[in-house]
Tab-separated table of C-alpha atoms in Angstrom:
chain	number	residue	atom	x	y	z
B	272	ASP	CA	0.000	0.000	0.000
B	273	ALA	CA	1.216	3.513	-0.785
B	274	GLY	CA	0.228	4.843	2.599
B	275	VAL	CA	-1.842	7.959	3.158
B	276	ILE	CA	-1.649	10.267	0.159
B	277	GLN	CA	-2.109	14.002	0.408
B	278	SER	CA	-2.204	16.662	-2.260
B	279	PRO	CA	-0.950	19.193	-2.908
B	280	ARG	CA	2.275	18.999	-0.900
B	281	HIS	CA	2.654	22.755	-0.959
B	282	GLU	CA	0.072	25.442	-1.488
B	283	VAL	CA	0.663	29.167	-1.646
B	284	THR	CA	-2.378	31.352	-1.978
B	285	GLU	CA	-3.547	34.865	-1.327
B	286	MET	CA	-5.796	35.914	1.492
B	287	GLY	CA	-9.435	35.495	0.610
B	288	GLN	CA	-8.937	32.643	-1.820
B	289	GLU	CA	-10.490	29.220	-1.433
B	290	VAL	CA	-8.105	26.375	-0.604
B	291	THR	CA	-8.884	22.680	-0.936
B	292	LEU	CA	-6.658	20.011	0.550
B	293	ARG	CA	-7.071	16.375	-0.466
B	294	CYS	CA	-6.467	13.062	1.222
B	295	LYS	CA	-6.602	9.407	0.252
B	296	PRO	CA	-6.492	7.132	3.324
B	297	ILE	CA	-5.015	3.669	3.495
B	298	SER	CA	-7.392	1.152	1.973
B	299	GLY	CA	-9.420	-0.642	4.628
B	300	HIS	CA	-8.955	1.982	7.310
B	301	ASP	CA	-12.285	3.158	8.678
B	302	TYR	CA	-11.110	6.267	10.523
B	303	LEU	CA	-9.785	9.413	8.906
B	304	PHE	CA	-8.363	12.410	10.750
B	305	TRP	CA	-7.409	15.937	9.747
B	306	TYR	CA	-4.755	17.685	11.861
B	307	ARG	CA	-3.082	21.067	11.768
B	308	GLN	CA	0.459	21.519	13.020
B	309	THR	CA	1.682	24.861	14.321
B	310	MET	CA	4.632	25.785	16.483
B	311	MET	CA	2.442	27.100	19.265
B	312	ARG	CA	-0.151	24.354	19.478
B	313	GLY	CA	1.587	21.317	18.043
B	314	LEU	CA	-0.697	18.793	16.385
B	315	GLU	CA	-4.318	19.860	16.685
B	316	LEU	CA	-7.116	17.536	15.661
B	317	LEU	CA	-9.542	19.420	13.447
B	318	ILE	CA	-12.071	16.721	12.587
B	319	TYR	CA	-12.343	12.980	12.252
B	320	PHE	CA	-14.567	10.595	10.323
B	321	ASN	CA	-15.656	7.031	10.944
B	322	ASN	CA	-16.937	5.142	7.922
B	323	ASN	CA	-17.188	8.447	6.022
B	324	VAL	CA	-19.351	10.064	8.719
B	325	PRO	CA	-18.009	13.087	10.632
B	326	ILE	CA	-17.813	12.138	14.315
B	327	ASP	CA	-16.139	15.078	15.995
B	328	ASP	CA	-15.560	18.461	14.385
B	329	SER	CA	-15.026	20.380	17.606
B	330	GLY	CA	-11.490	21.222	16.555
B	331	MET	CA	-12.522	23.042	13.392
B	332	PRO	CA	-11.481	26.641	14.045
B	333	GLU	CA	-14.451	28.389	12.524
B	334	ASP	CA	-17.037	28.304	9.780
B	335	ARG	CA	-14.423	29.046	7.162
B	336	PHE	CA	-13.254	25.455	7.537
B	337	SER	CA	-15.235	22.513	6.197
B	338	ALA	CA	-14.420	18.864	5.566
B	339	LYS	CA	-16.098	16.142	3.583
B	340	MET	CA	-15.605	12.462	2.986
B	341	PRO	CA	-17.783	11.452	0.030
B	342	ASN	CA	-16.439	7.881	-0.003
B	343	ALA	CA	-14.022	5.601	1.836
B	344	SER	CA	-11.072	6.565	-0.312
B	345	PHE	CA	-11.251	10.340	-0.441
B	346	SER	CA	-11.578	13.336	1.838
B	347	THR	CA	-11.232	17.089	1.433
B	348	LEU	CA	-10.549	19.941	3.812
B	349	LYS	CA	-11.647	23.303	2.479
B	350	ILE	CA	-10.857	26.778	3.758
B	351	GLN	CA	-12.975	29.581	2.347
B	352	PRO	CA	-11.957	32.368	2.579
B	353	SER	CA	-8.372	31.709	3.629
B	354	GLU	CA	-6.490	34.018	5.998
B	355	PRO	CA	-2.764	34.400	6.784
B	356	ARG	CA	-3.272	32.818	10.220
B	357	ASP	CA	-4.336	29.603	8.482
B	358	SER	CA	-0.746	29.113	7.339
B	359	ALA	CA	0.375	25.772	8.786
B	360	VAL	CA	1.063	22.175	7.836
B	361	TYR	CA	-2.107	20.141	7.490
B	362	PHE	CA	-1.912	16.384	7.996
B	363	CYS	CA	-4.346	13.676	7.142
B	364	ALA	CA	-4.145	10.350	8.999
B	365	SER	CA	-6.053	7.107	8.913
B	366	SER	CA	-6.409	4.147	11.249
B	367	LEU	CA	-8.350	0.994	11.996
B	368	GLY	CA	-9.517	2.401	15.320
B	369	VAL	CA	-9.980	5.858	16.732
B	370	GLY	CA	-7.359	5.502	19.437
B	371	THR	CA	-4.968	3.077	17.833
B	372	GLU	CA	-1.901	3.733	15.762
B	373	GLN	CA	-2.600	6.366	13.158
B	374	PHE	CA	-0.785	6.489	9.851
B	375	PHE	CA	-0.041	9.982	8.680
B	376	GLY	CA	0.325	11.415	5.220
B	377	PRO	CA	3.269	13.665	4.325
B	378	GLY	CA	1.251	16.807	4.963
B	379	THR	CA	0.329	19.901	2.971
B	380	ARG	CA	2.260	23.044	3.779
B	381	LEU	CA	-0.161	25.924	3.338
B	382	THR	CA	1.013	29.505	3.069
B	383	VAL	CA	-1.579	32.248	2.897
B	384	LEU	CA	-0.122	35.604	1.888
G	81	ASP	CA	-6.405	23.704	27.710
G	82	GLN	CA	-3.390	21.573	26.837
G	83	GLN	CA	-4.138	18.134	28.281
G	84	VAL	CA	-0.844	16.663	27.056
G	85	LYS	CA	2.231	18.770	27.678
G	86	GLN	CA	5.772	18.509	26.468
G	87	ASN	CA	7.493	21.304	28.317
G	88	SER	CA	10.856	21.009	26.592
G	89	PRO	CA	10.626	22.286	23.029
G	90	SER	CA	14.123	21.070	22.234
G	91	LEU	CA	16.833	18.743	23.502
G	92	SER	CA	20.425	18.206	22.382
G	93	VAL	CA	22.261	14.975	23.201
G	94	GLN	CA	25.605	13.574	22.203
G	95	GLU	CA	25.722	10.444	20.066
G	96	GLY	CA	25.921	7.317	22.212
G	97	ARG	CA	24.364	8.980	25.260
G	98	ILE	CA	20.844	8.572	26.574
G	99	SER	CA	18.034	10.833	25.347
G	100	ILE	CA	15.131	11.357	27.734
G	101	LEU	CA	11.996	13.023	26.444
G	102	ASN	CA	9.279	13.909	28.911
G	103	CYS	CA	5.531	14.247	28.709
G	104	ASP	CA	2.928	15.217	31.305
G	105	TYR	CA	-0.814	14.856	31.119
G	106	THR	CA	-3.689	16.260	33.110
G	107	ASN	CA	-6.633	14.061	32.160
G	108	SER	CA	-6.869	11.151	34.603
G	109	MET	CA	-9.050	9.270	32.111
G	110	PHE	CA	-6.126	8.753	29.748
G	111	ASP	CA	-5.044	5.127	29.826
G	112	TYR	CA	-3.129	4.586	26.618
G	113	PHE	CA	-0.099	6.545	25.497
G	114	LEU	CA	1.862	6.695	22.281
G	115	TRP	CA	5.029	8.314	20.982
G	116	TYR	CA	5.347	9.471	17.410
G	117	LYS	CA	8.484	10.574	15.605
G	118	LYS	CA	8.501	13.176	12.857
G	119	TYR	CA	11.206	14.020	10.349
G	120	PRO	CA	11.092	17.294	8.378
G	121	ALA	CA	8.729	17.259	5.393
G	122	GLU	CA	7.221	13.945	6.497
G	123	GLY	CA	4.205	12.966	8.539
G	124	PRO	CA	4.600	11.620	12.075
G	125	THR	CA	5.233	7.887	12.372
G	126	PHE	CA	4.319	5.658	15.281
G	127	LEU	CA	7.231	4.709	17.514
G	128	ILE	CA	6.080	2.974	20.689
G	129	SER	CA	3.088	2.825	23.015
G	130	ILE	CA	2.167	1.846	26.550
G	131	SER	CA	-1.038	0.920	28.307
G	132	SER	CA	-1.756	2.179	31.804
G	133	ILE	CA	-1.674	-1.374	33.152
G	134	LYS	CA	2.085	-1.301	32.590
G	135	ASP	CA	4.788	1.016	33.816
G	136	LYS	CA	7.371	0.162	31.197
G	137	ASN	CA	7.494	-0.945	27.592
G	138	GLU	CA	10.672	-1.609	25.692
G	139	ASP	CA	11.385	-1.944	21.987
G	140	GLY	CA	15.027	-2.127	21.063
G	141	ARG	CA	16.732	1.154	21.885
G	142	PHE	CA	13.415	2.760	22.862
G	143	THR	CA	11.783	2.446	26.272
G	144	VAL	CA	8.716	4.257	27.512
G	145	PHE	CA	8.104	4.643	31.252
G	146	LEU	CA	4.753	5.553	32.758
G	147	ASN	CA	4.215	7.023	36.214
G	148	LYS	CA	0.450	7.156	36.663
G	149	SER	CA	0.498	8.802	40.067
G	150	ALA	CA	2.547	11.669	38.669
G	151	LYS	CA	0.703	11.660	35.331
G	152	HIS	CA	4.057	11.556	33.649
G	153	LEU	CA	5.653	9.495	30.943
G	154	SER	CA	9.062	9.526	29.402
G	155	LEU	CA	10.761	8.104	26.341
G	156	HIS	CA	14.331	6.878	26.706
G	157	ILE	CA	16.557	6.326	23.704
G	158	VAL	CA	19.751	4.406	24.403
G	159	PRO	CA	22.163	4.779	22.750
G	160	SER	CA	21.178	7.889	20.825
G	161	GLN	CA	22.095	7.997	17.147
G	162	PRO	CA	22.221	10.911	14.689
G	163	GLY	CA	19.292	9.339	12.804
G	164	ASP	CA	17.175	9.833	15.919
G	165	SER	CA	17.233	13.595	15.348
G	166	ALA	CA	13.580	14.460	14.827
G	167	VAL	CA	10.552	15.935	16.555
G	168	TYR	CA	8.917	13.572	19.038
G	169	PHE	CA	5.237	13.857	19.882
G	170	CYS	CA	3.577	12.337	22.899
G	171	ALA	CA	-0.101	11.356	22.491
G	172	ALA	CA	-2.767	9.976	24.812
G	173	ASN	CA	-6.278	8.619	24.730
G	174	SER	CA	-8.731	6.773	26.933
G	175	VAL	CA	-10.079	3.307	26.181
G	176	GLY	CA	-11.642	2.517	29.501
G	177	TYR	CA	-13.978	-0.305	30.300
G	178	THR	CA	-15.978	-0.044	27.105
G	179	GLY	CA	-12.970	-0.746	24.950
G	180	THR	CA	-13.966	2.120	22.732
G	181	ALA	CA	-11.085	4.513	22.421
G	182	SER	CA	-11.384	8.251	22.385
G	183	LYS	CA	-9.503	10.385	19.936
G	184	LEU	CA	-5.778	10.915	20.409
G	185	THR	CA	-4.614	14.108	22.075
G	186	PHE	CA	-1.112	15.187	21.078
G	187	GLY	CA	1.482	17.291	22.828
G	188	THR	CA	3.362	20.133	21.153
G	189	GLY	CA	6.462	18.070	20.439
G	190	THR	CA	10.133	18.058	21.455
G	191	ARG	CA	12.853	18.522	18.877
G	192	LEU	CA	15.734	16.135	19.543
G	193	GLN	CA	19.139	16.857	18.075
G	194	VAL	CA	21.740	14.120	18.385
G	195	THR	CA	25.197	15.528	17.845
G	196	LEU	CA	28.365	13.726	16.800
């Protein structure tokens, strides 16, 4: 298996633009997680899905952030409109259980100018 | 409220010596703990874990110690190697009697630099 795949790896955009991050989890994993990594807060869980259903989105910063999982092999995290403070590395991870070992993708480094 | 804390943002250790990374937690419901390692431009990878029914778990050069009364765990790397230079994240969750785990809560990470 190729592991968790994320695209794009780098994204540079201007404030106010819409940004869409993509994730393909490991086949067979039924949990998918979106994290944001910053220096100040480390790895923050934004939202997670179980069997394509959002379970906990309490970490989503505000209404500008939304996430979807239309099927077991694809998820998106959208920021609209983007702001400079959204600049961070966004990770997607998948697992066979919510608290078990999670497998992370390589991340998307987002820069909002 | 940071429920999992790694108070040392960075640590420098000489090759061959022991590296000790520390982690404290505040939620007494946490009963399963994990360490992840992260290299630059890569996602974190699982390193080692420990259940609260144990106070030590060893895997090669890596040992995790858990002190439940102090709500403290530590990762020991012996001997340290230059390839161990990375950011280490501590994570915790609660499984409890139901066997249904909660989501993982991560610390802010400690950057380990192993020097020659």
